[in-house]
Amino acid sequence: MSMFNSFHISASGLSAERARMDTIANNIANVNTTRTPDGGPYRRQRVVFREALDEAVRGRFGSLRQNPGRTASRLRGVRIAAIIEDGAPPRMVYDPEHPDADENGYVAMPNVDIVSEMVDMISASRAYEANVTALNSAKSMMLKALEIGK
Amino acid sequence: MRFINDSVTSMLERAADACTMRHRAIANNIANVNTPGYKAKDVVFEEKLKRYLGLEGSSGGRTGGRIELARTNRGHIGSSRSGLGGAGLEPEMVVNEDTRIRPDGNNVDIDLEMAKLAENEIRYNSILSVIDRRFRILEYVISEGKR
């Protein structure tokens, strides 16, 4: 069985967590953005992850649950299913002097909570490190196999 | 004594394959640690091997603790995998339902996966060392026999 697929699986994890970091960084950078090209304040974005499988072999081996024993060759790590906008309403802040204040003096600020963005960032960062460790482990195992008979 | 195509070497190969398959399962679990609804995967092999060898459970198991080649016909040569293959002793990937499920439906325990990663790597390296030693013995026998 090929070990090179393990590299692709871990690499997919790295890409996915990096995309999540980019989204978080964008949210933090735009925490006070009241004007967007579509009008209105910036809306928080989030990534949706999905497990990735090699679809080409689906028809032959059936679903994952029915045939778990056949799935080893189909594992492909993780994919970004979508980057969606958070549906929560914007924060209303009272600031009559603000150029974007409405008639009551309230400004619609982005629905980004810095604290939860920081927590997500830590989680993404640790997951990234874990994927790096898995990739190093795969590399070490393959190098060890090369030493047989040397 | 058969040293290249025998049942012990085939068992070692199969154990190494099991470690390779298990690494893929662990890597996939780590990559999907934040995927909603994902359930962790694992590979079972060593327990099946122990039961087959009769090292666990009831007295002696099927073979009394030795690995035998299955030869049911006079003409059988006993190819490298026939003895263990007949017992269905293949590494098998399973979906692990045991660990705690988080609110998003994901049950990957990252600490468990990191520990399994380290253990699996060491196990794989040990199996490869054993295979290497067997070949070195053979090489020694061949080269020293020239004197």
mmCIF file of C-alpha atoms in Angstrom:
data_model
loop_
_atom_site.group_PDB
_atom_site.id
_atom_site.type_symbol
_atom_site.label_atom_id
_atom_site.label_comp_id
_atom_site.label_asym_id
_atom_site.label_seq_id
_atom_site.Cartn_x
_atom_site.Cartn_y
_atom_site.Cartn_z
ATOM 1 C CA MET A 1 0.000 0.000 0.000
ATOM 2 C CA SER A 2 1.316 3.408 -0.938
ATOM 3 C CA MET A 3 2.358 5.784 1.804
ATOM 4 C CA PHE A 4 2.320 8.788 -0.528
ATOM 5 C CA ASN A 5 -1.388 9.201 -0.025
ATOM 6 C CA SER A 6 -0.667 9.944 3.636
ATOM 7 C CA PHE A 7 1.247 13.030 2.523
ATOM 8 C CA HIS A 8 -1.733 14.211 0.500
ATOM 9 C CA ILE A 9 -4.091 13.636 3.396
ATOM 10 C CA SER A 10 -1.933 15.673 5.788
ATOM 11 C CA ALA A 11 -1.366 18.348 3.128
ATOM 12 C CA SER A 12 -5.122 18.699 2.714
ATOM 13 C CA GLY A 13 -5.369 19.291 6.454
ATOM 14 C CA LEU A 14 -2.673 21.965 6.248
ATOM 15 C CA SER A 15 -4.429 23.741 3.366
ATOM 16 C CA ALA A 16 -7.784 23.629 5.059
ATOM 17 C CA GLU A 17 -6.485 25.061 8.341
ATOM 18 C CA ARG A 18 -4.579 27.755 6.465
ATOM 19 C CA ALA A 19 -7.745 28.757 4.625
ATOM 20 C CA ARG A 20 -9.474 28.920 8.006
ATOM 21 C CA MET A 21 -6.667 31.164 9.326
ATOM 22 C CA ASP A 22 -7.064 33.462 6.298
ATOM 23 C CA THR A 23 -10.765 33.775 6.994
ATOM 24 C CA ILE A 24 -10.135 34.540 10.653
ATOM 25 C CA ALA A 25 -7.485 37.124 9.728
ATOM 26 C CA ASN A 26 -9.953 38.751 7.349
ATOM 27 C CA ASN A 27 -12.606 38.881 10.053
ATOM 28 C CA ILE A 28 -10.206 40.501 12.515
ATOM 29 C CA ALA A 29 -8.917 43.001 9.953
ATOM 30 C CA ASN A 30 -12.495 44.066 9.162
ATOM 31 C CA VAL A 31 -13.792 44.229 12.718
ATOM 32 C CA ASN A 32 -14.621 47.945 12.315
ATOM 33 C CA THR A 33 -15.522 48.042 8.614
ATOM 34 C CA THR A 34 -18.856 49.799 8.117
ATOM 35 C CA ARG A 35 -18.745 50.124 4.330
ATOM 36 C CA THR A 36 -18.562 47.211 1.867
ATOM 37 C CA PRO A 37 -19.047 47.198 -1.937
ATOM 38 C CA ASP A 38 -22.438 45.508 -1.405
ATOM 39 C CA GLY A 39 -23.441 48.178 1.079
ATOM 40 C CA GLY A 40 -23.806 47.754 4.815
ATOM 41 C CA PRO A 41 -21.233 46.652 7.362
ATOM 42 C CA TYR A 42 -18.796 43.758 6.927
ATOM 43 C CA ARG A 43 -20.346 40.374 7.712
ATOM 44 C CA ARG A 44 -18.312 37.712 9.487
ATOM 45 C CA GLN A 45 -17.185 34.828 7.269
ATOM 46 C CA ARG A 46 -16.619 31.230 8.263
ATOM 47 C CA VAL A 47 -15.327 28.108 6.509
ATOM 48 C CA VAL A 48 -17.222 24.822 6.351
ATOM 49 C CA PHE A 49 -15.093 21.670 6.275
ATOM 50 C CA ARG A 50 -16.088 18.416 4.647
ATOM 51 C CA GLU A 51 -14.373 15.023 4.678
ATOM 52 C CA ALA A 52 -12.828 14.263 1.295
ATOM 53 C CA LEU A 53 -13.097 10.834 -0.314
ATOM 54 C CA ASP A 54 -11.982 9.557 -3.666
ATOM 55 C CA GLU A 55 -15.307 9.540 -5.483
ATOM 56 C CA ALA A 56 -14.034 7.462 -8.388
ATOM 57 C CA VAL A 57 -14.205 4.253 -6.356
ATOM 58 C CA ARG A 58 -17.609 4.904 -4.807
ATOM 59 C CA GLY A 59 -19.659 2.825 -7.205
ATOM 60 C CA ARG A 60 -17.603 -0.311 -6.756
ATOM 61 C CA PHE A 61 -17.374 -0.455 -2.993
ATOM 62 C CA GLY A 62 -20.593 1.101 -1.782
ATOM 63 C CA SER A 63 -20.986 3.560 1.036
ATOM 64 C CA LEU A 64 -18.450 4.200 3.742
ATOM 65 C CA ARG A 65 -20.541 2.793 6.583
ATOM 66 C CA GLN A 66 -21.358 -0.430 4.781
ATOM 67 C CA ASN A 67 -17.803 -1.168 3.747
ATOM 68 C CA PRO A 68 -15.406 0.460 6.175
ATOM 69 C CA GLY A 69 -12.801 -2.154 5.387
ATOM 70 C CA ARG A 70 -12.470 -0.919 1.828
ATOM 71 C CA THR A 71 -12.092 2.725 2.650
ATOM 72 C CA ALA A 72 -8.365 2.892 3.330
ATOM 73 C CA SER A 73 -7.542 3.605 -0.299
ATOM 74 C CA ARG A 74 -10.310 6.198 -0.598
ATOM 75 C CA LEU A 75 -9.308 8.546 2.211
ATOM 76 C CA ARG A 76 -8.372 12.005 0.936
ATOM 77 C CA GLY A 77 -8.369 14.125 4.103
ATOM 78 C CA VAL A 78 -10.475 17.267 4.252
ATOM 79 C CA ARG A 79 -11.902 19.804 1.788
ATOM 80 C CA ILE A 80 -13.371 23.276 2.156
ATOM 81 C CA ALA A 81 -17.050 22.780 1.346
ATOM 82 C CA ALA A 82 -17.895 26.486 1.400
ATOM 83 C CA ILE A 83 -17.000 29.892 2.808
ATOM 84 C CA ILE A 84 -20.270 31.298 4.082
ATOM 85 C CA GLU A 85 -21.368 34.484 5.776
ATOM 86 C CA ASP A 86 -22.440 34.355 9.371
ATOM 87 C CA GLY A 87 -26.160 35.084 9.559
ATOM 88 C CA ALA A 88 -26.036 36.874 12.924
ATOM 89 C CA PRO A 89 -27.310 40.483 12.862
ATOM 90 C CA PRO A 90 -24.818 43.380 12.990
ATOM 91 C CA ARG A 91 -23.959 45.017 16.336
ATOM 92 C CA MET A 92 -25.754 48.327 16.777
ATOM 93 C CA VAL A 93 -23.476 50.899 18.453
ATOM 94 C CA TYR A 94 -24.642 54.351 19.488
ATOM 95 C CA ASP A 95 -22.370 56.926 17.816
ATOM 96 C CA PRO A 96 -24.240 59.936 16.324
ATOM 97 C CA GLU A 97 -21.018 61.588 15.102
ATOM 98 C CA HIS A 98 -20.194 58.613 12.852
ATOM 99 C CA PRO A 99 -20.630 59.314 9.081
ATOM 100 C CA ASP A 100 -22.579 56.059 8.705
ATOM 101 C CA ALA A 101 -24.921 56.617 11.641
ATOM 102 C CA ASP A 102 -28.617 56.176 10.906
ATOM 103 C CA GLU A 103 -31.336 58.673 11.850
ATOM 104 C CA ASN A 104 -31.369 57.448 15.465
ATOM 105 C CA GLY A 105 -27.599 57.830 15.839
ATOM 106 C CA TYR A 106 -26.858 54.078 15.712
ATOM 107 C CA VAL A 107 -24.108 52.603 13.547
ATOM 108 C CA ALA A 108 -24.362 49.008 12.262
ATOM 109 C CA MET A 109 -20.979 47.451 13.126
ATOM 110 C CA PRO A 110 -19.722 44.067 11.883
ATOM 111 C CA ASN A 111 -20.922 40.983 13.753
ATOM 112 C CA VAL A 112 -17.312 39.975 14.493
ATOM 113 C CA ASP A 113 -16.407 39.038 18.079
ATOM 114 C CA ILE A 114 -12.659 39.444 18.510
ATOM 115 C CA VAL A 115 -12.453 37.020 21.419
ATOM 116 C CA SER A 116 -14.071 34.123 19.587
ATOM 117 C CA GLU A 117 -11.943 34.875 16.514
ATOM 118 C CA MET A 118 -8.818 34.580 18.696
ATOM 119 C CA VAL A 119 -10.029 31.227 20.082
ATOM 120 C CA ASP A 120 -10.679 29.963 16.545
ATOM 121 C CA MET A 121 -7.235 31.139 15.550
ATOM 122 C CA ILE A 122 -5.605 29.131 18.342
ATOM 123 C CA SER A 123 -7.613 26.056 17.352
ATOM 124 C CA ALA A 124 -6.625 26.413 13.690
ATOM 125 C CA SER A 125 -2.997 26.934 14.635
ATOM 126 C CA ARG A 126 -2.867 23.797 16.819
ATOM 127 C CA ALA A 127 -4.620 21.719 14.183
ATOM 128 C CA TYR A 128 -2.069 22.956 11.649
ATOM 129 C CA GLU A 129 0.766 21.822 13.941
ATOM 130 C CA ALA A 130 -0.835 18.418 14.433
ATOM 131 C CA ASN A 131 -1.012 17.934 10.661
ATOM 132 C CA VAL A 132 2.676 18.875 10.382
ATOM 133 C CA THR A 133 3.526 16.210 12.974
ATOM 134 C CA ALA A 134 1.528 13.598 11.055
ATOM 135 C CA LEU A 135 3.333 14.513 7.851
ATOM 136 C CA ASN A 136 6.753 14.281 9.526
ATOM 137 C CA SER A 137 5.802 10.893 10.948
ATOM 138 C CA ALA A 138 4.863 9.590 7.478
ATOM 139 C CA LYS A 139 8.132 10.874 6.056
ATOM 140 C CA SER A 140 10.132 9.230 8.832
ATOM 141 C CA MET A 141 8.370 5.896 8.288
ATOM 142 C CA MET A 142 9.126 5.944 4.571
ATOM 143 C CA LEU A 143 12.771 6.853 5.123
ATOM 144 C CA LYS A 144 13.059 3.984 7.608
ATOM 145 C CA ALA A 145 11.683 1.571 5.027
ATOM 146 C CA LEU A 146 14.388 2.680 2.607
ATOM 147 C CA GLU A 147 17.013 1.496 5.083
ATOM 148 C CA ILE A 148 16.107 -2.180 4.904
ATOM 149 C CA GLY A 149 19.137 -4.100 3.735
ATOM 150 C CA LYS A 150 21.504 -1.126 3.770
ATOM 151 C CA MET B 1 14.353 -23.595 7.188
ATOM 152 C CA ARG B 2 12.574 -21.388 4.699
ATOM 153 C CA PHE B 3 13.603 -17.816 5.141
ATOM 154 C CA ILE B 4 12.260 -15.733 2.278
ATOM 155 C CA ASN B 5 8.768 -16.857 1.387
ATOM 156 C CA ASP B 6 7.585 -18.314 4.671
ATOM 157 C CA SER B 7 4.678 -17.557 6.930
ATOM 158 C CA VAL B 8 6.662 -15.455 9.421
ATOM 159 C CA THR B 9 7.852 -13.069 6.716
ATOM 160 C CA SER B 10 4.350 -12.809 5.323
ATOM 161 C CA MET B 11 3.034 -12.077 8.811
ATOM 162 C CA LEU B 12 5.641 -9.332 9.185
ATOM 163 C CA GLU B 13 4.693 -7.857 5.811
ATOM 164 C CA ARG B 14 1.067 -7.874 6.774
ATOM 165 C CA ALA B 15 1.806 -6.244 10.134
ATOM 166 C CA ALA B 16 3.772 -3.505 8.344
ATOM 167 C CA ASP B 17 0.842 -3.002 5.934
ATOM 168 C CA ALA B 18 -1.442 -2.671 8.941
ATOM 169 C CA CYS B 19 0.782 0.113 10.318
ATOM 170 C CA THR B 20 0.769 1.893 6.968
ATOM 171 C CA MET B 21 -3.013 1.678 6.787
ATOM 172 C CA ARG B 22 -3.325 2.853 10.377
ATOM 173 C CA HIS B 23 -1.144 5.878 9.660
ATOM 174 C CA ARG B 24 -3.501 6.879 6.868
ATOM 175 C CA ALA B 25 -6.460 6.565 9.197
ATOM 176 C CA ILE B 26 -4.721 8.690 11.852
ATOM 177 C CA ALA B 27 -3.620 11.308 9.294
ATOM 178 C CA ASN B 28 -7.183 11.479 8.030
ATOM 179 C CA ASN B 29 -8.513 11.870 11.569
ATOM 180 C CA ILE B 30 -6.064 14.712 12.254
ATOM 181 C CA ALA B 31 -6.888 16.442 8.959
ATOM 182 C CA ASN B 32 -10.606 16.217 9.825
ATOM 183 C CA VAL B 33 -10.325 17.275 13.466
ATOM 184 C CA ASN B 34 -12.561 20.318 12.763
ATOM 185 C CA THR B 35 -14.959 18.731 10.265
ATOM 186 C CA PRO B 36 -18.563 18.660 11.503
ATOM 187 C CA GLY B 37 -20.059 15.155 11.715
ATOM 188 C CA TYR B 38 -16.789 13.330 11.022
ATOM 189 C CA LYS B 39 -16.246 10.074 12.898
ATOM 190 C CA ALA B 40 -12.715 8.869 13.674
ATOM 191 C CA LYS B 41 -11.343 5.815 11.901
ATOM 192 C CA ASP B 42 -8.974 3.136 13.158
ATOM 193 C CA VAL B 43 -7.353 -0.085 11.954
ATOM 194 C CA VAL B 44 -7.570 -3.421 13.765
ATOM 195 C CA PHE B 45 -4.983 -6.105 13.150
ATOM 196 C CA GLU B 46 -2.809 -6.867 16.165
ATOM 197 C CA GLU B 47 -5.743 -8.120 18.239
ATOM 198 C CA LYS B 48 -6.820 -10.442 15.424
ATOM 199 C CA LEU B 49 -3.268 -11.727 15.138
ATOM 200 C CA LYS B 50 -3.077 -12.358 18.892
ATOM 201 C CA ARG B 51 -6.316 -14.315 18.859
ATOM 202 C CA TYR B 52 -5.168 -16.335 15.872
ATOM 203 C CA LEU B 53 -1.931 -17.227 17.616
ATOM 204 C CA GLY B 54 -3.873 -18.175 20.718
ATOM 205 C CA LEU B 55 -2.013 -15.698 22.870
ATOM 206 C CA GLU B 56 -5.227 -14.264 24.274
ATOM 207 C CA GLY B 57 -8.435 -15.865 25.477
ATOM 208 C CA SER B 58 -9.024 -19.614 25.556
ATOM 209 C CA SER B 59 -6.422 -22.356 25.655
ATOM 210 C CA GLY B 60 -3.976 -22.334 22.785
ATOM 211 C CA GLY B 61 -6.321 -21.050 20.103
ATOM 212 C CA ARG B 62 -6.444 -22.665 16.733
ATOM 213 C CA THR B 63 -2.798 -23.412 16.156
ATOM 214 C CA GLY B 64 -1.480 -23.853 19.686
ATOM 215 C CA GLY B 65 0.665 -20.759 19.447
ATOM 216 C CA ARG B 66 2.509 -21.593 16.220
ATOM 217 C CA ILE B 67 2.024 -20.216 12.743
ATOM 218 C CA GLU B 68 1.202 -23.002 10.300
ATOM 219 C CA LEU B 69 0.907 -22.920 6.549
ATOM 220 C CA ALA B 70 -2.462 -24.255 5.433
ATOM 221 C CA ARG B 71 -1.830 -27.082 2.994
ATOM 222 C CA THR B 72 -4.993 -28.956 2.220
ATOM 223 C CA ASN B 73 -3.754 -30.696 -0.933
ATOM 224 C CA ARG B 74 -0.641 -32.710 -1.690
ATOM 225 C CA GLY B 75 0.152 -30.362 -4.564
ATOM 226 C CA HIS B 76 0.154 -27.215 -2.445
ATOM 227 C CA ILE B 77 3.491 -25.469 -2.317
ATOM 228 C CA GLY B 78 2.309 -23.009 0.311
ATOM 229 C CA SER B 79 2.734 -19.553 -1.201
ATOM 230 C CA SER B 80 3.776 -16.794 1.131
ATOM 231 C CA ARG B 81 0.294 -15.653 2.184
ATOM 232 C CA SER B 82 -1.826 -18.774 1.998
ATOM 233 C CA GLY B 83 -1.378 -19.809 5.609
ATOM 234 C CA LEU B 84 -2.602 -16.601 7.137
ATOM 235 C CA GLY B 85 -4.879 -15.558 4.296
ATOM 236 C CA GLY B 86 -7.105 -18.550 4.867
ATOM 237 C CA ALA B 87 -7.804 -17.323 8.388
ATOM 238 C CA GLY B 88 -8.927 -13.945 7.066
ATOM 239 C CA LEU B 89 -6.076 -12.224 8.862
ATOM 240 C CA GLU B 90 -6.096 -8.898 7.064
ATOM 241 C CA PRO B 91 -5.814 -5.439 8.582
ATOM 242 C CA GLU B 92 -9.253 -3.918 8.667
ATOM 243 C CA MET B 93 -10.306 -0.276 8.815
ATOM 244 C CA VAL B 94 -13.160 0.443 11.194
ATOM 245 C CA VAL B 95 -15.128 3.522 12.214
ATOM 246 C CA ASN B 96 -14.475 4.339 15.869
ATOM 247 C CA GLU B 97 -17.653 5.269 17.753
ATOM 248 C CA ASP B 98 -16.152 5.175 21.250
ATOM 249 C CA THR B 99 -14.707 8.612 21.786
ATOM 250 C CA ARG B 100 -16.654 11.587 23.056
ATOM 251 C CA ILE B 101 -18.805 13.356 20.479
ATOM 252 C CA ARG B 102 -18.605 17.153 20.409
ATOM 253 C CA PRO B 103 -21.592 19.426 19.664
ATOM 254 C CA ASP B 104 -20.719 19.567 15.950
ATOM 255 C CA GLY B 105 -20.900 15.763 15.684
ATOM 256 C CA ASN B 106 -17.132 15.263 15.400
ATOM 257 C CA ASN B 107 -15.597 12.611 17.687
ATOM 258 C CA VAL B 108 -11.883 12.973 16.950
ATOM 259 C CA ASP B 109 -9.816 13.026 20.172
ATOM 260 C CA ILE B 110 -6.714 14.918 19.071
ATOM 261 C CA ASP B 111 -4.618 13.827 22.070
ATOM 262 C CA LEU B 112 -5.422 10.168 21.441
ATOM 263 C CA GLU B 113 -4.603 10.567 17.753
ATOM 264 C CA MET B 114 -1.213 12.180 18.463
ATOM 265 C CA ALA B 115 -0.323 9.383 20.886
ATOM 266 C CA LYS B 116 -1.426 6.724 18.391
ATOM 267 C CA LEU B 117 0.658 8.460 15.733
ATOM 268 C CA ALA B 118 3.836 8.169 17.815
ATOM 269 C CA GLU B 119 3.112 4.576 18.860
ATOM 270 C CA ASN B 120 2.316 3.506 15.305
ATOM 271 C CA GLU B 121 5.500 5.013 13.928
ATOM 272 C CA ILE B 122 7.635 3.199 16.488
ATOM 273 C CA ARG B 123 5.780 -0.050 15.873
ATOM 274 C CA TYR B 124 6.309 0.285 12.111
ATOM 275 C CA ASN B 125 10.020 1.016 12.589
ATOM 276 C CA SER B 126 10.381 -2.038 14.865
ATOM 277 C CA ILE B 127 8.708 -4.341 12.335
ATOM 278 C CA LEU B 128 10.996 -3.020 9.636
ATOM 279 C CA SER B 129 14.007 -3.650 11.884
ATOM 280 C CA VAL B 130 12.934 -7.267 12.329
ATOM 281 C CA ILE B 131 12.534 -7.705 8.564
ATOM 282 C CA ASP B 132 15.948 -6.116 8.073
ATOM 283 C CA ARG B 133 17.563 -8.483 10.591
ATOM 284 C CA ARG B 134 16.104 -11.515 8.874
ATOM 285 C CA PHE B 135 17.595 -10.442 5.578
ATOM 286 C CA ARG B 136 20.929 -9.699 7.209
ATOM 287 C CA ILE B 137 21.058 -13.216 8.667
ATOM 288 C CA LEU B 138 20.402 -14.586 5.196
ATOM 289 C CA GLU B 139 23.095 -12.348 3.735
ATOM 290 C CA TYR B 140 25.554 -13.461 6.404
ATOM 291 C CA VAL B 141 24.827 -17.111 5.709
ATOM 292 C CA ILE B 142 25.323 -16.593 1.993
ATOM 293 C CA SER B 143 28.539 -14.600 2.247
ATOM 294 C CA GLU B 144 30.225 -16.548 5.048
ATOM 295 C CA GLY B 145 29.500 -19.794 3.246
ATOM 296 C CA LYS B 146 32.008 -18.760 0.571
ATOM 297 C CA ARG B 147 34.982 -19.180 2.896
#
